[in-house]
Amino acid sequence: MTPAAFPERERVDAHDKVLGRTRYAADLPFPGLLYAMTVPATIARGTLAALPTAPALRVPGVVRVLTAADFPPPAAPAGGMPAPPTLTDEIAYRGQPVALVLAESLEAAIEGAEALEPVYAQQSFAPLIDSAGAARAPAEPVRAGDAGAALGAARATLQERYVSPAQHHNPIEMLSTTAVWADGMLTIHEGTQAAGPVRAGVARALGLDPAKIAVSSPYTGGAFGQKGGVQRQTAIVAQAAILTGRPVKLVMPRGQIFHNATFRPLSRHQVTLGATAERPLSVIRYDADHQQSRTGQFPPSYHESTRVCYDVPDYDGTSANVRIDTQDPGYMRAPHPHPAHFALESAIDELSYKLGRDPVALRLEVPATKDPVSGHPLSSCLLSDCLRVGAQRFGWDRRSAAPRSMRLADGTQVGWGVAGGAYPVNTTAAIATLRIGADGSTRFAVTGHEFGQGIRTVIAQLLQAELGIDASRLDIAIGDTRAAPQHTTAGSWGTNSVVPAVAKACERLKAAMAELLAGRPVEGGIHRQLAAVKRPFLQVEVSTLAAGQDPSALDRLRAGGFAKAGPEYPGYASHSYIAHFVEVRVEPRTRRVRVPRVVSVADCGRVVSPRTAASQVRGGVVMAIGSALREETEVDPRYGGWLNADLADYVVPVNADIGDIEVEFIDRPDPLTNAIGTKGLGEVSMVGAAGAIANAVYHATGIRVRKMPIRIEDLL
Ligand code: MOS
């Protein structure tokens, strides 16, 4: 039986945010604050031959210039992971910071940074994925069945190549670090998704005891993966605070963010599909590679979700890193599934035309029930429900099948496209403390970060539902190593990992309360009951593990290590799903593409906070519109580095680019993931949407564009 839907509630932090009361890391005032500015390398590869600091020190207000000499030598890699970078004389990419200027004012710091004239010894470099000097390194293949034999026996096959460009996230909150060194304790204030790993990473980079470091990020102003680890400037700024004994703040300028933040690497996807007489899709061979830095760790894991949307017993997945001279790429919303499903869902659309089949009907004919690689059943897969509900809401039955067959009176071409998507369900260990006061207060401290996705609202919703607490006096402490051990919040595991912790804490608290009342009937809510038995507060601490997770995950969590499980769990695999239906309009003369209407239907298990969940999906669709039609970071091969490193030239969608985005949820609890039945939503919301846009563009124009972004010149 499906439980009643959770009620629609407003975002708990909405008022403060709208009123500008929310303090982000860079907003915090500190007496005696020093302002910092980084000096970016102007070569793409080489070494720093000399860096005279006198020109900066002559600027009034500049107090110190940090160079590589101010840092310990890099720590040895641990567990295959290099220590977070500081300043070195080795230049690996254009824009890498070579010095940090500290001053009494921001203006002086900037002037000091601009006054420096580093002397470089340049070396040759490989700026592009197909440059001479690019080094291809294959990863482990992912295989099930015998794709070669299946393709040989197929009635129809399709092979195409798709390209997803390099892209940079641009959350509104810039990258920043404010570090305070006082009484032998280093406190780092930084918008992050990973307070615990930042603490562990800075300790490694600077040779400090992690117990002497605290990291605080109660609010993060947009993240999307860019803030998922130790940032390029974090340890540098921390060292500046230690060496000067004063609080130091760096807000990285947008132009430097392009060079120093992780980014979505360019990726290439060759997809081969086969159909038999019985099944319109039965086999996938898929080879992916992506742009990688020389020592980067972001894996080419393009095969996790592409094998669990449709029933394909024969799957052959290969992938590779292509190492060039760039900064480290990294996670950007739906990192692998977004480009992978752009390719897969475009290819399935192409196959549907080849077979003369409706693209929704084709997909409905081959629903996935298991992961072909592990052979494990899926905990739930309601992609077919998403497709059916979406088709109905969108009015898909009014679509005329032939490309170029729908147009408006003025000649505008109309296209309707569909695509599905999936994203792994991940879960992390969590530790939480719940304290209920007789005075009406509630404090909940837990592993997790709020970057606008709504994790606080999810927590508040459950605490109200389970305990009837006074929500107006609820304090939720997250993103702070002082409140609870902090893992990274990413991979759409935030809600999914915090929900079991809230559920378990509520259960424990109810048991403790029952023991306290010892059968006495006491009127009123939980706070009144405590007052009645003269207990100022009741507190419980709980820890939770993912299904089948070894308890050592809690130790890794406490140490700022990796404590994630999924999408493979004991005996099953788990993924979230979505279907997107998109209408595009292509103007007859300018060939400009508009997206007036999208219907997205998601299967993320149980929806705990309907309002923030719908907002997540809208955000994912907006990001996909940006990806499909606007965003690409370009390299000038003569110099390396990024050419369009600002928001004037890196074009993102604006309000006028976005039409109606209707969101609906299947809202059926997953029977296996956790007590509430959540899966995950933040990233699946984007997956497939770019493919649906490309498919709609084809339906409108008859032109198949196999790369993002789709531009006017592609449709002339
Ligand atoms: Mo997400 S790209 O895992 O923050």
XYZ file of C-alpha atoms and ligand atoms in Angstrom:
720
model
C 0.000 0.000 0.000
C 1.304 3.445 -0.840
C 1.336 5.759 2.206
C -0.228 9.198 2.013
C 1.950 11.831 0.358
C 3.902 14.149 2.627
C 2.269 17.596 2.813
C 3.503 20.552 0.795
C 5.502 22.780 3.152
C 7.546 25.850 2.461
C 11.327 25.686 2.461
C 12.387 26.148 6.107
C 15.160 28.610 5.212
C 13.189 30.473 2.542
C 12.360 33.562 4.597
C 15.908 34.165 5.764
C 17.237 33.737 2.249
C 14.709 36.054 0.658
C 15.380 38.662 3.333
C 19.151 38.378 2.879
C 19.636 37.217 6.447
C 21.413 33.989 5.566
C 25.132 34.349 6.164
C 27.325 32.563 3.654
C 30.974 31.860 4.437
C 32.371 34.980 2.764
C 29.798 37.195 4.556
C 31.229 36.532 8.010
C 33.027 39.508 9.555
C 36.270 39.030 11.479
C 38.258 41.737 13.232
C 41.751 42.148 11.780
C 40.802 40.371 8.562
C 43.388 40.183 5.787
C 42.220 40.083 2.185
C 43.906 37.664 -0.174
C 44.319 37.469 -3.931
C 45.828 34.650 -5.970
C 48.274 35.194 -8.832
C 47.377 32.958 -11.798
C 50.075 31.352 -13.988
C 50.131 32.721 -17.515
C 51.666 29.631 -19.091
C 50.004 26.269 -19.730
C 52.895 24.129 -18.480
C 56.381 24.631 -17.108
C 58.130 25.849 -14.009
C 58.412 29.054 -12.107
C 61.978 30.279 -12.620
C 61.732 33.356 -10.400
C 59.081 35.213 -8.475
C 60.366 38.496 -7.019
C 57.875 39.625 -4.390
C 59.149 43.202 -3.999
C 56.766 44.770 -6.574
C 53.766 43.542 -4.574
C 55.260 44.463 -1.202
C 55.732 48.034 -2.446
C 51.949 48.411 -2.824
C 50.584 50.253 0.238
C 48.543 47.855 2.348
C 50.175 44.636 1.143
C 51.556 42.779 4.161
C 52.896 39.522 2.783
C 53.276 37.414 -0.350
C 53.114 33.640 -0.016
C 54.996 31.490 -2.526
C 55.833 27.802 -2.820
C 58.594 28.311 -0.235
C 55.919 28.894 2.417
C 54.489 25.390 2.106
C 55.615 21.932 3.174
C 56.526 19.617 0.289
C 53.492 17.727 -1.061
C 52.458 14.780 1.133
C 52.727 11.309 -0.406
C 49.548 9.996 -2.032
C 47.336 8.041 0.372
C 45.021 5.358 -0.952
C 45.874 6.432 -4.488
C 44.749 9.984 -3.782
C 47.270 12.840 -3.984
C 47.237 15.356 -1.131
C 45.309 18.542 -1.935
C 47.516 21.053 -3.769
C 49.084 24.185 -2.309
C 51.601 26.403 -4.113
C 54.401 24.782 -6.103
C 56.909 25.908 -8.704
C 55.607 23.273 -11.106
C 52.933 24.708 -13.399
C 50.467 22.078 -14.629
C 47.854 24.341 -16.260
C 47.190 27.937 -17.231
C 45.619 29.837 -14.347
C 47.176 27.735 -11.575
C 47.888 29.948 -8.559
C 51.599 30.651 -8.121
C 51.403 33.126 -5.243
C 48.993 34.555 -2.682
C 49.081 38.254 -1.866
C 47.765 39.362 1.550
C 46.705 42.926 2.228
C 44.701 45.155 4.531
C 42.141 45.769 1.779
C 40.816 43.863 -1.199
C 41.967 46.647 -3.508
C 45.530 46.432 -2.244
C 45.516 42.644 -2.554
C 44.395 42.900 -6.186
C 46.915 45.636 -6.957
C 49.680 43.622 -5.319
C 48.758 40.483 -7.267
C 48.749 42.424 -10.525
C 52.131 44.004 -9.725
C 53.936 40.641 -9.636
C 55.847 39.524 -12.692
C 56.646 35.825 -12.359
C 59.380 34.489 -14.630
C 58.468 31.176 -16.235
C 60.355 28.395 -17.978
C 57.778 27.135 -20.443
C 57.382 23.581 -21.643
C 55.342 22.127 -24.487
C 51.795 21.145 -23.620
C 48.800 19.222 -24.929
C 45.792 21.550 -24.704
C 43.132 19.414 -26.413
C 41.849 15.854 -26.192
C 43.209 15.172 -29.682
C 46.482 17.104 -29.320
C 49.810 15.384 -29.831
C 50.916 14.434 -26.327
C 47.444 13.452 -25.121
C 47.755 10.109 -23.325
C 44.890 7.640 -23.502
C 44.453 5.378 -20.449
C 41.653 2.798 -20.690
C 39.618 1.933 -17.592
C 38.144 -1.448 -16.635
C 35.424 -2.547 -19.070
C 31.868 -3.157 -17.874
C 30.350 -6.209 -19.546
C 27.314 -8.497 -19.458
C 26.364 -11.234 -21.892
C 27.906 -11.236 -25.365
C 27.300 -7.952 -27.156
C 29.357 -9.001 -30.192
C 27.230 -12.074 -30.822
C 24.020 -10.180 -30.119
C 24.920 -7.427 -32.582
C 25.843 -10.061 -35.170
C 22.393 -11.616 -34.819
C 20.513 -8.294 -34.675
C 17.799 -7.461 -37.185
C 18.747 -3.797 -37.142
C 21.686 -1.904 -35.694
C 22.640 1.714 -35.249
C 26.057 3.168 -34.528
C 26.656 6.848 -33.866
C 29.061 9.089 -32.028
C 27.996 11.871 -29.652
C 30.028 14.601 -28.006
C 29.454 16.491 -24.761
C 31.603 19.621 -24.347
C 33.694 20.870 -21.470
C 31.461 22.895 -19.164
C 31.945 24.889 -15.988
C 29.509 25.225 -13.133
C 28.743 28.763 -12.129
C 26.846 28.715 -8.837
C 25.965 32.193 -7.603
C 28.207 31.790 -4.558
C 31.812 32.122 -5.686
C 34.530 29.845 -4.377
C 35.869 31.358 -1.187
C 37.813 30.457 1.925
C 38.060 32.350 5.174
C 40.552 30.868 7.614
C 40.969 31.802 11.267
C 43.922 30.636 13.359
C 43.411 31.153 17.081
C 44.622 29.332 20.199
C 46.200 26.538 18.157
C 42.942 25.871 16.340
C 42.335 26.439 12.626
C 38.741 27.220 11.652
C 37.829 27.235 7.978
C 34.647 28.919 6.760
C 33.960 27.885 3.229
C 30.918 27.089 1.087
C 31.415 23.362 0.628
C 29.660 20.036 0.187
C 32.364 18.280 2.147
C 33.300 19.818 5.509
C 34.806 16.568 6.836
C 36.940 15.810 3.769
C 38.075 19.464 3.665
C 39.268 19.107 7.238
C 41.102 15.847 6.475
C 42.537 17.232 3.232
C 43.880 20.461 4.713
C 45.432 18.457 7.542
C 47.272 16.316 4.977
C 48.321 19.230 2.797
C 49.732 21.256 5.682
C 50.865 18.450 7.979
C 48.428 19.384 10.753
C 46.503 17.302 13.262
C 42.898 17.118 11.991
C 41.715 17.437 15.598
C 43.019 21.015 15.464
C 40.888 21.906 12.431
C 37.189 22.769 12.233
C 35.311 23.370 8.988
C 32.006 25.194 8.938
C 29.583 25.509 6.045
C 26.056 25.825 7.409
C 24.841 27.240 4.072
C 26.375 26.807 0.652
C 25.200 29.049 -2.159
C 24.966 26.466 -4.908
C 27.379 23.622 -5.362
C 26.520 21.071 -8.096
C 29.736 19.146 -7.435
C 32.072 22.115 -7.768
C 32.305 22.308 -3.980
C 32.517 18.548 -3.470
C 36.079 18.423 -2.162
C 39.028 20.468 -0.995
C 39.046 23.535 -3.235
C 42.171 24.749 -4.996
C 42.602 27.699 -2.640
C 41.600 26.129 0.682
C 44.942 24.927 2.037
C 46.731 27.998 0.655
C 44.463 30.380 2.542
C 44.637 28.225 5.663
C 48.439 28.426 5.621
C 48.221 32.198 5.205
C 46.140 32.447 8.386
C 48.603 30.250 10.288
C 51.667 32.188 9.097
C 50.220 35.643 9.791
C 48.132 34.794 12.865
C 45.300 36.826 11.349
C 42.002 35.826 9.744
C 42.434 35.630 5.965
C 39.718 35.696 3.322
C 39.958 34.883 -0.361
C 36.991 35.170 -2.708
C 38.186 33.729 -5.984
C 37.264 35.958 -8.919
C 34.901 34.355 -11.446
C 37.605 34.374 -14.129
C 39.963 32.378 -11.918
C 37.191 29.977 -10.927
C 37.040 28.766 -14.531
C 40.706 27.752 -14.318
C 40.872 26.456 -10.769
C 37.532 24.819 -10.062
C 36.827 21.331 -11.313
C 34.721 21.208 -14.469
C 32.711 18.794 -16.593
C 35.277 17.386 -19.021
C 34.659 17.042 -22.724
C 33.481 13.475 -23.381
C 32.949 11.376 -26.500
C 30.439 8.577 -26.714
C 30.200 5.946 -29.406
C 26.957 4.025 -29.049
C 25.971 0.886 -30.952
C 22.450 -0.475 -30.506
C 20.850 -3.639 -31.814
C 17.225 -4.755 -32.194
C 15.875 -8.251 -32.736
C 12.597 -9.296 -34.343
C 11.077 -9.652 -30.867
C 12.621 -6.643 -29.137
C 13.236 -3.147 -30.457
C 16.332 -2.824 -28.216
C 18.300 -5.800 -26.992
C 21.999 -4.945 -26.951
C 24.203 -1.914 -26.213
C 27.869 -1.466 -27.028
C 29.083 1.825 -25.698
C 32.569 3.300 -25.681
C 33.193 6.541 -23.807
C 36.261 8.628 -23.172
C 36.848 11.997 -21.601
C 39.342 14.777 -21.172
C 41.456 14.318 -18.047
C 44.313 16.142 -16.371
C 47.717 14.492 -15.993
C 47.055 13.298 -12.440
C 43.269 13.763 -12.117
C 41.127 11.130 -10.420
C 37.650 11.842 -11.838
C 36.841 8.416 -13.277
C 35.279 7.744 -16.702
C 32.375 5.832 -15.065
C 29.838 6.207 -17.846
C 28.286 2.747 -17.490
C 26.539 2.798 -14.106
C 23.119 4.034 -15.195
C 23.012 3.332 -18.954
C 22.526 -0.393 -18.367
C 19.566 -0.185 -15.997
C 16.921 1.796 -17.943
C 16.031 -0.851 -20.493
C 16.238 -4.618 -20.543
C 19.576 -5.208 -22.306
C 21.086 -8.575 -21.381
C 24.065 -7.897 -23.646
C 26.013 -4.805 -22.638
C 29.589 -4.002 -23.578
C 30.933 -0.840 -21.983
C 34.454 0.494 -22.369
C 35.895 3.827 -21.298
C 39.134 5.753 -21.011
C 40.803 8.838 -19.609
C 42.596 10.999 -22.142
C 45.231 12.896 -20.181
C 46.194 16.397 -21.294
C 47.493 19.580 -19.671
C 44.470 21.031 -17.918
C 43.279 21.415 -14.340
C 41.514 18.453 -12.747
C 38.034 17.817 -14.113
C 35.435 16.701 -11.619
C 31.844 16.222 -10.672
C 29.209 18.488 -12.190
C 25.545 17.653 -11.701
C 24.765 14.165 -13.050
C 28.463 13.954 -13.973
C 28.396 10.780 -16.033
C 24.705 10.071 -16.586
C 23.976 13.473 -18.160
C 26.350 13.092 -21.139
C 25.903 9.306 -21.235
C 22.124 9.462 -21.485
C 22.319 12.342 -23.963
C 24.145 9.844 -26.167
C 22.081 6.763 -25.319
C 18.696 8.471 -25.521
C 19.622 10.210 -28.782
C 20.668 6.846 -30.207
C 17.440 5.172 -29.069
C 15.498 7.984 -30.749
C 17.458 7.422 -33.941
C 16.732 3.707 -33.691
C 13.015 4.377 -33.244
C 12.909 6.222 -36.577
C 14.910 3.463 -38.226
C 12.404 0.889 -36.967
C 9.389 3.117 -37.620
C 8.389 2.931 -33.950
C 7.004 5.550 -31.595
C 9.863 6.471 -29.219
C 7.680 6.175 -26.099
C 6.189 2.836 -27.157
C 9.649 1.494 -27.987
C 10.939 2.316 -24.527
C 7.836 0.864 -22.831
C 8.455 -2.424 -24.576
C 11.827 -3.033 -22.931
C 11.550 -2.138 -19.217
C 14.571 -2.957 -17.069
C 14.130 -5.354 -14.173
C 17.739 -6.045 -13.246
C 21.311 -4.880 -13.549
C 22.665 -7.111 -16.316
C 26.236 -6.905 -14.984
C 25.621 -7.989 -11.376
C 22.451 -9.882 -12.279
C 20.790 -8.313 -9.236
C 17.164 -7.196 -9.388
C 16.451 -3.469 -9.167
C 14.949 -2.353 -5.867
C 12.389 -0.435 -7.930
C 12.280 0.861 -11.488
C 9.242 2.918 -12.359
C 10.610 4.429 -15.577
C 7.659 2.986 -17.499
C 5.259 4.712 -15.104
C 7.190 7.955 -15.611
C 6.879 7.553 -19.395
C 3.161 6.764 -19.267
C 2.269 9.555 -16.840
C 4.453 12.030 -18.720
C 3.034 11.101 -22.122
C -0.441 11.692 -20.826
C 0.316 15.031 -19.199
C 2.235 16.211 -22.222
C -0.440 15.120 -24.706
C 1.973 12.883 -26.604
C -0.874 11.194 -28.507
C -1.407 14.445 -30.421
C 2.127 14.236 -31.867
C 2.464 13.611 -35.572
C 5.298 11.150 -35.994
C 7.149 12.442 -39.039
C 9.970 14.951 -38.598
C 9.188 18.470 -39.873
C 5.476 17.736 -39.741
C 4.443 20.128 -36.978
C 4.599 23.870 -37.466
C 2.924 27.091 -36.444
C 1.183 29.507 -38.815
C 4.315 31.692 -39.092
C 6.427 28.745 -40.198
C 7.996 28.070 -36.793
C 8.928 24.412 -36.629
C 7.616 22.515 -33.611
C 9.223 19.360 -32.297
C 8.286 16.999 -29.500
C 10.968 14.798 -28.001
C 11.181 12.275 -25.199
C 13.975 10.649 -23.233
C 14.441 8.626 -20.096
C 17.169 8.779 -17.509
C 18.539 7.072 -14.451
C 20.936 7.873 -11.666
C 22.429 5.538 -9.039
C 20.914 5.483 -5.566
C 23.748 6.144 -3.147
C 23.725 6.207 0.644
C 26.319 7.180 3.216
C 26.802 6.398 6.846
C 25.492 9.182 9.096
C 25.743 10.260 12.718
C 23.086 12.430 14.348
C 22.181 13.967 17.698
C 18.579 14.923 18.452
C 17.773 17.041 21.465
C 14.228 18.016 22.397
C 13.722 20.704 25.048
C 10.858 21.177 27.479
C 11.051 24.858 26.497
C 9.842 24.062 22.986
C 13.260 23.942 21.363
C 14.605 21.173 19.130
C 18.159 20.744 17.898
C 19.150 18.204 15.289
C 22.808 17.894 14.338
C 23.707 15.533 11.523
C 26.024 14.593 8.684
C 24.949 16.628 5.635
C 25.146 19.953 3.834
C 22.526 22.439 2.631
C 23.268 23.978 -0.730
C 19.737 24.866 -1.635
C 18.562 21.372 -2.451
C 16.322 21.351 0.622
C 17.976 18.962 3.069
C 16.902 21.086 6.065
C 13.325 21.088 4.838
C 13.401 17.298 4.515
C 14.692 16.974 8.089
C 12.074 19.403 9.427
C 9.292 17.617 7.574
C 10.182 14.261 9.146
C 10.711 15.648 12.658
C 7.306 17.279 12.511
C 5.629 14.172 11.129
C 7.239 11.797 13.627
C 7.412 13.863 16.824
C 5.147 16.867 16.326
C 7.938 19.215 17.393
C 7.587 22.992 17.348
C 9.060 23.760 13.925
C 9.415 27.466 14.695
C 12.081 26.642 17.271
C 13.941 24.015 15.303
C 17.687 24.395 14.841
C 19.291 22.079 12.288
C 23.085 21.969 12.493
C 24.723 20.564 9.359
C 27.827 21.187 7.274
C 29.852 21.758 10.423
C 32.517 19.395 11.748
C 31.858 20.788 15.226
C 28.212 19.661 15.143
C 28.564 16.137 13.738
C 31.075 14.157 11.663
C 30.746 15.353 8.081
C 30.884 13.305 4.915
C 30.627 14.731 1.405
C 27.062 15.555 0.386
C 26.878 14.740 -3.329
C 25.801 11.984 -5.668
C 22.154 12.642 -4.713
C 22.711 10.859 -1.410
C 21.931 13.803 0.893
C 18.257 13.131 1.573
C 18.745 9.419 1.219
C 21.412 9.358 3.924
C 19.846 11.809 6.338
C 16.362 10.276 6.233
C 17.389 7.018 7.965
C 19.212 9.053 10.625
C 16.144 11.189 11.338
C 13.892 8.132 11.374
C 16.160 6.273 13.780
C 16.616 9.279 16.066
C 12.836 9.779 16.252
C 12.308 6.119 17.065
C 14.919 6.250 19.846
C 13.495 9.439 21.207
C 9.963 8.066 21.291
C 11.235 5.005 23.170
C 13.110 7.186 25.668
C 10.002 9.315 26.112
C 7.806 6.280 26.710
C 10.259 5.080 29.344
C 10.226 8.489 30.982
C 6.433 8.676 31.079
C 6.225 5.073 32.334
C 2.607 4.747 31.276
C 1.463 8.030 32.809
C -0.979 9.798 30.516
C 0.329 13.304 29.806
C -1.578 15.749 27.661
C -0.026 17.873 24.954
C 2.849 17.620 22.526
C 6.344 16.323 23.119
C 7.709 19.548 24.633
C 4.781 19.754 27.073
C 5.266 16.132 28.055
C 8.896 16.815 28.970
C 7.869 19.826 31.023
C 5.223 17.751 32.789
C 7.788 15.202 33.963
C 10.215 18.014 34.874
C 12.906 17.059 32.397
C 14.574 20.077 30.770
C 15.525 18.050 27.701
C 15.877 14.615 26.195
C 18.789 13.769 23.888
C 19.622 10.758 21.747
C 22.545 10.021 19.481
C 22.298 7.591 16.591
C 24.430 6.337 13.755
C 23.179 4.740 10.568
C 24.753 2.666 7.840
C 23.638 1.954 4.301
C 22.124 -1.484 3.708
C 24.900 -4.050 4.043
C 27.528 -1.432 4.854
C 30.374 -2.475 7.127
C 30.447 -0.555 10.447
C 34.010 0.590 9.615
C 32.264 3.130 7.366
C 31.494 5.088 10.550
C 35.218 5.332 11.322
C 35.901 6.574 7.794
C 33.081 9.085 8.187
C 34.605 10.375 11.424
C 38.008 10.683 9.709
C 36.642 12.626 6.737
C 37.056 9.597 4.495
C 34.747 8.020 1.970
C 31.732 6.171 3.393
C 29.381 5.792 0.439
C 27.471 2.675 -0.604
C 25.453 1.995 -3.748
C 24.126 1.555 -6.337
C 24.947 -2.111 -5.620
C 23.562 -3.295 -2.293
C 23.480 -6.855 -0.960
C 21.165 -8.720 -3.328
C 19.884 -5.729 -5.265
C 20.823 -2.625 -7.218
C 19.068 0.691 -6.841
C 18.542 3.620 -9.204
C 16.225 6.605 -9.539
C 14.461 7.270 -12.827
C 12.926 10.085 -14.809
C 11.168 10.720 -18.108
C 11.307 14.097 -19.857
C 8.937 15.325 -22.559
C 10.087 18.450 -24.353
C 8.603 20.812 -26.896
C 10.996 22.938 -28.929
C 10.209 25.681 -31.396
C 12.691 26.602 -34.104
C 12.196 30.003 -35.690
C 12.094 29.802 -39.474
C 14.548 32.611 -40.256
C 16.901 32.908 -37.282
C 16.828 29.155 -36.486
C 16.795 30.086 -32.834
C 15.654 27.194 -30.606
C 13.175 27.843 -27.805
C 11.929 25.389 -25.183
C 8.452 26.595 -24.225
C 7.326 23.446 -22.440
C 8.786 20.515 -20.525
C 7.009 17.777 -18.574
C 9.255 15.758 -16.268
C 8.055 12.807 -14.213
C 10.426 11.310 -11.664
C 10.633 8.069 -9.713
C 12.767 8.981 -6.698
C 10.964 6.666 -4.292
C 9.074 8.522 -1.581
C 8.995 12.321 -1.850
C 9.528 13.794 1.632
C 9.482 17.482 0.723
C 7.278 18.008 -2.337
C 8.137 21.667 -2.787
C 11.924 21.421 -2.704
C 11.789 18.177 -4.700
C 9.870 19.845 -7.530
C 12.324 22.724 -7.368
C 15.226 20.285 -7.750
C 13.693 18.864 -10.915
C 13.074 22.320 -12.383
C 16.680 23.220 -11.636
C 17.904 20.036 -13.291
C 15.857 20.732 -16.400
C 17.143 24.321 -16.551
C 20.702 23.028 -16.332
C 19.964 20.564 -19.131
C 18.572 23.369 -21.303
C 21.818 25.233 -20.671
C 23.828 22.180 -21.559
C 21.854 21.277 -24.680
C 21.624 24.771 -26.142
C 24.175 27.125 -24.577
C 27.123 26.024 -22.486
C 30.590 25.159 -23.703
C 33.967 26.183 -22.319
C 36.491 26.535 -25.096
C 40.266 26.222 -25.167
C 42.640 28.355 -27.200
C 45.115 25.677 -28.302
C 47.892 28.215 -28.776
C 47.958 29.127 -25.100
C 46.002 26.425 -23.258
C 43.517 27.401 -20.574
C 39.957 28.520 -21.037
C 39.050 31.211 -23.505
C 35.541 32.201 -22.420
C 36.254 32.390 -18.706
C 33.483 34.812 -17.750
C 29.710 34.972 -17.682
C 29.596 37.258 -20.727
C 31.154 34.604 -22.950
C 30.162 31.434 -21.110
C 26.487 31.587 -21.956
C 23.953 30.156 -19.515
C 20.178 30.246 -19.889
C 18.371 33.270 -18.486
C 14.758 33.593 -17.382
C 13.592 34.361 -20.920
C 15.013 31.025 -22.081
C 12.849 29.023 -19.699
C 9.185 28.232 -20.304
C 6.805 25.953 -18.400
C 8.423 23.092 -16.566
C 5.769 20.766 -15.167
C 7.016 18.330 -12.573
C 5.316 15.235 -11.289
C 6.405 12.386 -9.067
C 5.362 8.758 -9.003
C 5.910 9.043 -5.207
C 5.931 5.331 -4.468
C 8.273 4.237 -1.649
C 11.133 1.991 -2.658
C 10.655 -1.236 -0.674
C 14.353 -1.771 0.048
C 16.341 1.464 0.339
C 15.389 2.641 3.832
C 12.504 2.920 6.314
C 10.884 5.822 4.455
C 11.557 4.494 0.939
C 13.452 7.435 -0.550
C 15.905 7.059 -3.427
C 17.613 10.229 -4.707
C 16.626 13.131 -6.929
C 19.067 16.017 -7.379
C 20.980 14.584 -10.300
C 18.476 12.273 -11.985
C 16.400 15.417 -12.506
C 18.857 16.474 -15.222
C 19.518 13.077 -16.791
C 18.041 12.561 -20.247
C 16.620 16.075 -20.526
C 19.318 17.185 -22.988
C 18.625 14.086 -25.063
C 14.917 14.912 -25.089
C 15.780 18.406 -26.356
C 18.006 17.037 -29.141
C 15.290 14.541 -30.062
C 12.732 17.346 -30.190
C 15.072 19.410 -32.385
C 15.307 16.469 -34.787
C 11.525 16.047 -34.794
C 11.111 19.755 -35.526
C 13.782 20.127 -38.194
C 14.853 16.716 -39.464
C 18.392 17.646 -38.459
C 20.135 15.303 -36.016
C 22.709 17.129 -33.937
C 24.932 14.682 -32.102
C 26.799 17.133 -29.938
C 26.026 19.712 -27.310
C 25.386 22.560 -27.362
C 23.033 22.624 -30.334
C 23.604 26.003 -31.936
C 21.888 28.106 -34.557
C 24.628 27.270 -37.060
C 23.867 23.564 -36.665
C 20.336 24.161 -37.906
C 20.956 26.414 -40.917
Mo 27.119 16.024 -7.323
S 27.950 16.438 -9.152
O 27.730 14.479 -7.022
O 27.526 17.201 -6.208
